[in-house]
Amino acid sequence: MELFIILLHCCQMVKADDRKYYFRQIDKAFFISPIVDMEKVILDMMGWADITEEKLREKQLITTGFGETLSWEYLCYVRNHPVNWSVPTCILYGDKDNLTSQETIHKFANDVDAELTIMQNGMLFFQDAGRKKTLIYNLLDKLPKGNLITDLN
């Protein structure tokens, strides 16, 4: 699944030795069409596939008719590791996103004090690459210049 993260300032990977890397602190993050509540996505997919929690627990892995494999272990992992996000964040969200509802994205943005921009008629993957790049560049033009790392391909 496509998830673009554009990070500002102190976000490059730094080599510690031959086999270890670490990331410096992130000062600001930009999310494009993020999935912010994975438990809800999994539960929604279970509903679409008419799979109960009991059935998933019993089978452990179930492949849906729409090509996703649901995992009991992963659902438990998501529940036991809630998101703890404190980085100043801007979110670009398409109002036609079929995995993250507007209610969910607004709740996440409010909970983490993120700036939320909603793109009218935008979908989860922002299929129109030219439109996506234009939106991103317009957003970036408003930001202070500095150590900006982006990958817009």
PDB file of C-alpha atoms in Angstrom:
ATOM      1  CA  MET A   1       0.000   0.000   0.000  1.00  0.00           C
ATOM      2  CA  GLU A   2       1.311   3.424  -0.938  1.00  0.00           C
ATOM      3  CA  LEU A   3       2.141   5.713   1.937  1.00  0.00           C
ATOM      4  CA  PHE A   4       4.162   8.824   1.329  1.00  0.00           C
ATOM      5  CA  ILE A   5       5.967  10.439   4.199  1.00  0.00           C
ATOM      6  CA  ILE A   6       7.822  13.660   3.652  1.00  0.00           C
ATOM      7  CA  LEU A   7      10.107  14.551   6.497  1.00  0.00           C
ATOM      8  CA  LEU A   8      11.756  17.857   7.319  1.00  0.00           C
ATOM      9  CA  HIS A   9      14.979  18.551   9.203  1.00  0.00           C
ATOM     10  CA  CYS A  10      17.151  15.920  10.855  1.00  0.00           C
ATOM     11  CA  CYS A  11      15.515  12.959   9.237  1.00  0.00           C
ATOM     12  CA  GLN A  12      18.348  11.401   7.321  1.00  0.00           C
ATOM     13  CA  MET A  13      19.545   7.907   8.048  1.00  0.00           C
ATOM     14  CA  VAL A  14      22.912   7.957   9.779  1.00  0.00           C
ATOM     15  CA  LYS A  15      25.302   5.010   9.680  1.00  0.00           C
ATOM     16  CA  ALA A  16      26.574   4.056  13.119  1.00  0.00           C
ATOM     17  CA  ASP A  17      28.835   1.202  11.994  1.00  0.00           C
ATOM     18  CA  ASP A  18      28.972  -1.434   9.247  1.00  0.00           C
ATOM     19  CA  ARG A  19      25.608  -3.001  10.120  1.00  0.00           C
ATOM     20  CA  LYS A  20      23.683  -0.517  12.241  1.00  0.00           C
ATOM     21  CA  TYR A  21      21.739   2.552  11.212  1.00  0.00           C
ATOM     22  CA  TYR A  22      19.613   4.976  13.139  1.00  0.00           C
ATOM     23  CA  PHE A  23      17.406   7.927  12.331  1.00  0.00           C
ATOM     24  CA  ARG A  24      17.766  11.322  13.852  1.00  0.00           C
ATOM     25  CA  GLN A  25      14.775  12.973  15.482  1.00  0.00           C
ATOM     26  CA  ILE A  26      12.026  14.055  13.104  1.00  0.00           C
ATOM     27  CA  ASP A  27      11.047  17.691  13.498  1.00  0.00           C
ATOM     28  CA  LYS A  28       8.022  17.631  11.203  1.00  0.00           C
ATOM     29  CA  ALA A  29       6.192  14.952   9.217  1.00  0.00           C
ATOM     30  CA  PHE A  30       3.844  15.121   6.244  1.00  0.00           C
ATOM     31  CA  PHE A  31       1.487  12.236   5.595  1.00  0.00           C
ATOM     32  CA  ILE A  32      -0.341  11.708   2.344  1.00  0.00           C
ATOM     33  CA  SER A  33      -3.406   9.521   2.645  1.00  0.00           C
ATOM     34  CA  PRO A  34      -2.242   7.741   5.808  1.00  0.00           C
ATOM     35  CA  ILE A  35      -3.874   4.794   7.494  1.00  0.00           C
ATOM     36  CA  VAL A  36      -4.136   6.086  11.059  1.00  0.00           C
ATOM     37  CA  ASP A  37      -6.257   3.377  12.698  1.00  0.00           C
ATOM     38  CA  MET A  38      -5.113  -0.051  11.517  1.00  0.00           C
ATOM     39  CA  GLU A  39      -7.417  -1.889  13.908  1.00  0.00           C
ATOM     40  CA  LYS A  40     -10.426  -0.199  12.315  1.00  0.00           C
ATOM     41  CA  VAL A  41      -9.161  -1.069   8.815  1.00  0.00           C
ATOM     42  CA  ILE A  42      -8.752  -4.724   9.800  1.00  0.00           C
ATOM     43  CA  LEU A  43     -12.178  -4.846  11.452  1.00  0.00           C
ATOM     44  CA  ASP A  44     -13.757  -3.177   8.414  1.00  0.00           C
ATOM     45  CA  MET A  45     -12.111  -5.746   6.110  1.00  0.00           C
ATOM     46  CA  MET A  46     -13.371  -8.529   8.366  1.00  0.00           C
ATOM     47  CA  GLY A  47     -16.870  -7.087   8.015  1.00  0.00           C
ATOM     48  CA  TRP A  48     -16.589  -6.854   4.219  1.00  0.00           C
ATOM     49  CA  ALA A  49     -15.522 -10.525   4.144  1.00  0.00           C
ATOM     50  CA  ASP A  50     -18.105 -11.592   6.760  1.00  0.00           C
ATOM     51  CA  ILE A  51     -15.380 -12.893   9.095  1.00  0.00           C
ATOM     52  CA  THR A  52     -15.883 -12.829  12.850  1.00  0.00           C
ATOM     53  CA  GLU A  53     -13.108 -12.401  15.386  1.00  0.00           C
ATOM     54  CA  GLU A  54     -13.802 -15.933  16.628  1.00  0.00           C
ATOM     55  CA  LYS A  55     -13.365 -17.348  13.111  1.00  0.00           C
ATOM     56  CA  LEU A  56     -10.132 -15.386  12.563  1.00  0.00           C
ATOM     57  CA  ARG A  57      -8.788 -16.505  15.963  1.00  0.00           C
ATOM     58  CA  GLU A  58      -9.602 -20.115  15.104  1.00  0.00           C
ATOM     59  CA  LYS A  59      -8.131 -20.082  11.560  1.00  0.00           C
ATOM     60  CA  GLN A  60      -5.286 -17.592  12.342  1.00  0.00           C
ATOM     61  CA  LEU A  61      -4.981 -16.551   8.641  1.00  0.00           C
ATOM     62  CA  ILE A  62      -7.860 -16.016   6.214  1.00  0.00           C
ATOM     63  CA  THR A  63      -7.518 -14.792   2.632  1.00  0.00           C
ATOM     64  CA  THR A  64     -10.461 -12.631   1.607  1.00  0.00           C
ATOM     65  CA  GLY A  65     -12.231 -12.585  -1.733  1.00  0.00           C
ATOM     66  CA  PHE A  66     -10.731  -9.138  -2.378  1.00  0.00           C
ATOM     67  CA  GLY A  67      -7.153 -10.385  -2.090  1.00  0.00           C
ATOM     68  CA  GLU A  68      -6.168  -9.377   1.456  1.00  0.00           C
ATOM     69  CA  THR A  69      -4.970 -11.941   3.984  1.00  0.00           C
ATOM     70  CA  LEU A  70      -6.245 -11.232   7.474  1.00  0.00           C
ATOM     71  CA  SER A  71      -4.140 -12.374  10.409  1.00  0.00           C
ATOM     72  CA  TRP A  72      -5.232 -12.929  14.000  1.00  0.00           C
ATOM     73  CA  GLU A  73      -1.638 -12.417  15.145  1.00  0.00           C
ATOM     74  CA  TYR A  74      -1.438  -9.058  13.367  1.00  0.00           C
ATOM     75  CA  LEU A  75      -4.811  -7.907  14.739  1.00  0.00           C
ATOM     76  CA  CYS A  76      -3.558  -8.727  18.259  1.00  0.00           C
ATOM     77  CA  TYR A  77      -0.268  -6.927  17.565  1.00  0.00           C
ATOM     78  CA  VAL A  78      -2.124  -3.794  16.400  1.00  0.00           C
ATOM     79  CA  ARG A  79      -4.303  -3.843  19.503  1.00  0.00           C
ATOM     80  CA  ASN A  80      -1.318  -4.265  21.819  1.00  0.00           C
ATOM     81  CA  HIS A  81       0.743  -1.514  20.163  1.00  0.00           C
ATOM     82  CA  PRO A  82      -1.410   1.609  19.807  1.00  0.00           C
ATOM     83  CA  VAL A  83      -0.069   4.593  17.899  1.00  0.00           C
ATOM     84  CA  ASN A  84       1.827   7.039  20.076  1.00  0.00           C
ATOM     85  CA  TRP A  85       2.567   9.943  17.725  1.00  0.00           C
ATOM     86  CA  SER A  86       3.924  13.269  18.966  1.00  0.00           C
ATOM     87  CA  VAL A  87       5.733  14.686  15.917  1.00  0.00           C
ATOM     88  CA  PRO A  88       4.266  17.916  14.501  1.00  0.00           C
ATOM     89  CA  THR A  89       2.391  16.666  11.443  1.00  0.00           C
ATOM     90  CA  CYS A  90       0.539  17.859   8.360  1.00  0.00           C
ATOM     91  CA  ILE A  91      -1.851  15.428   6.661  1.00  0.00           C
ATOM     92  CA  LEU A  92      -3.141  15.525   3.095  1.00  0.00           C
ATOM     93  CA  TYR A  93      -6.258  13.339   2.906  1.00  0.00           C
ATOM     94  CA  GLY A  94      -8.539  12.508  -0.015  1.00  0.00           C
ATOM     95  CA  ASP A  95     -12.206  12.810   0.877  1.00  0.00           C
ATOM     96  CA  LYS A  96     -13.007   9.662  -1.160  1.00  0.00           C
ATOM     97  CA  ASP A  97     -10.501   7.500   0.759  1.00  0.00           C
ATOM     98  CA  ASN A  98     -12.110   4.066   1.101  1.00  0.00           C
ATOM     99  CA  LEU A  99      -9.930   2.793   3.986  1.00  0.00           C
ATOM    100  CA  THR A 100      -9.834   5.746   6.369  1.00  0.00           C
ATOM    101  CA  SER A 101     -13.099   7.560   7.039  1.00  0.00           C
ATOM    102  CA  GLN A 102     -13.288  11.318   7.509  1.00  0.00           C
ATOM    103  CA  GLU A 103     -14.378  10.705  11.100  1.00  0.00           C
ATOM    104  CA  THR A 104     -11.246   8.601  11.722  1.00  0.00           C
ATOM    105  CA  ILE A 105      -8.818  11.053  10.092  1.00  0.00           C
ATOM    106  CA  HIS A 106     -10.378  14.006  11.966  1.00  0.00           C
ATOM    107  CA  LYS A 107     -10.105  12.126  15.277  1.00  0.00           C
ATOM    108  CA  PHE A 108      -6.438  11.272  14.644  1.00  0.00           C
ATOM    109  CA  ALA A 109      -5.638  14.834  13.556  1.00  0.00           C
ATOM    110  CA  ASN A 110      -7.327  16.215  16.680  1.00  0.00           C
ATOM    111  CA  ASP A 111      -5.663  13.652  18.971  1.00  0.00           C
ATOM    112  CA  VAL A 112      -2.138  14.431  17.717  1.00  0.00           C
ATOM    113  CA  ASP A 113      -2.778  18.125  16.951  1.00  0.00           C
ATOM    114  CA  ALA A 114      -2.016  17.649  13.250  1.00  0.00           C
ATOM    115  CA  GLU A 115      -2.875  20.096  10.499  1.00  0.00           C
ATOM    116  CA  LEU A 116      -5.357  18.388   8.168  1.00  0.00           C
ATOM    117  CA  THR A 117      -5.914  19.336   4.520  1.00  0.00           C
ATOM    118  CA  ILE A 118      -8.738  17.530   2.722  1.00  0.00           C
ATOM    119  CA  MET A 119      -8.495  17.141  -1.047  1.00  0.00           C
ATOM    120  CA  GLN A 120     -11.932  17.146  -2.679  1.00  0.00           C
ATOM    121  CA  ASN A 121     -12.529  14.022  -4.794  1.00  0.00           C
ATOM    122  CA  GLY A 122      -9.167  12.590  -3.687  1.00  0.00           C
ATOM    123  CA  MET A 123      -8.907   8.874  -3.074  1.00  0.00           C
ATOM    124  CA  LEU A 124      -6.620   6.724  -0.939  1.00  0.00           C
ATOM    125  CA  PHE A 125      -3.886   6.383  -3.536  1.00  0.00           C
ATOM    126  CA  PHE A 126      -4.204   9.795  -5.217  1.00  0.00           C
ATOM    127  CA  GLN A 127      -4.160   7.990  -8.588  1.00  0.00           C
ATOM    128  CA  ASP A 128      -3.540  11.162 -10.558  1.00  0.00           C
ATOM    129  CA  ALA A 129       0.228  11.507 -10.037  1.00  0.00           C
ATOM    130  CA  GLY A 130       0.350  14.965 -11.641  1.00  0.00           C
ATOM    131  CA  ARG A 131      -2.358  16.272  -9.316  1.00  0.00           C
ATOM    132  CA  LYS A 132      -0.636  14.686  -6.321  1.00  0.00           C
ATOM    133  CA  LYS A 133       2.710  16.306  -7.159  1.00  0.00           C
ATOM    134  CA  THR A 134       1.058  19.685  -7.713  1.00  0.00           C
ATOM    135  CA  LEU A 135      -0.667  19.486  -4.320  1.00  0.00           C
ATOM    136  CA  ILE A 136       2.560  18.447  -2.609  1.00  0.00           C
ATOM    137  CA  TYR A 137       4.663  21.156  -4.235  1.00  0.00           C
ATOM    138  CA  ASN A 138       2.041  23.783  -3.337  1.00  0.00           C
ATOM    139  CA  LEU A 139       2.181  22.576   0.265  1.00  0.00           C
ATOM    140  CA  LEU A 140       5.987  22.557   0.299  1.00  0.00           C
ATOM    141  CA  ASP A 141       6.141  26.106  -1.100  1.00  0.00           C
ATOM    142  CA  LYS A 142       4.465  27.288   2.112  1.00  0.00           C
ATOM    143  CA  LEU A 143       7.140  25.740   4.322  1.00  0.00           C
ATOM    144  CA  PRO A 144      10.417  27.221   5.484  1.00  0.00           C
ATOM    145  CA  LYS A 145      13.308  26.082   3.335  1.00  0.00           C
ATOM    146  CA  GLY A 146      15.842  23.794   4.974  1.00  0.00           C
ATOM    147  CA  ASN A 147      16.940  20.193   4.959  1.00  0.00           C
ATOM    148  CA  LEU A 148      13.983  18.896   3.023  1.00  0.00           C
ATOM    149  CA  ILE A 149      13.967  15.272   1.935  1.00  0.00           C
ATOM    150  CA  THR A 150      11.268  14.216  -0.489  1.00  0.00           C
ATOM    151  CA  ASP A 151      10.479  11.377  -2.834  1.00  0.00           C
ATOM    152  CA  LEU A 152       7.613  12.287  -5.087  1.00  0.00           C
ATOM    153  CA  ASN A 153       7.892   9.369  -7.523  1.00  0.00           C
TER     154      ASN A 153
END
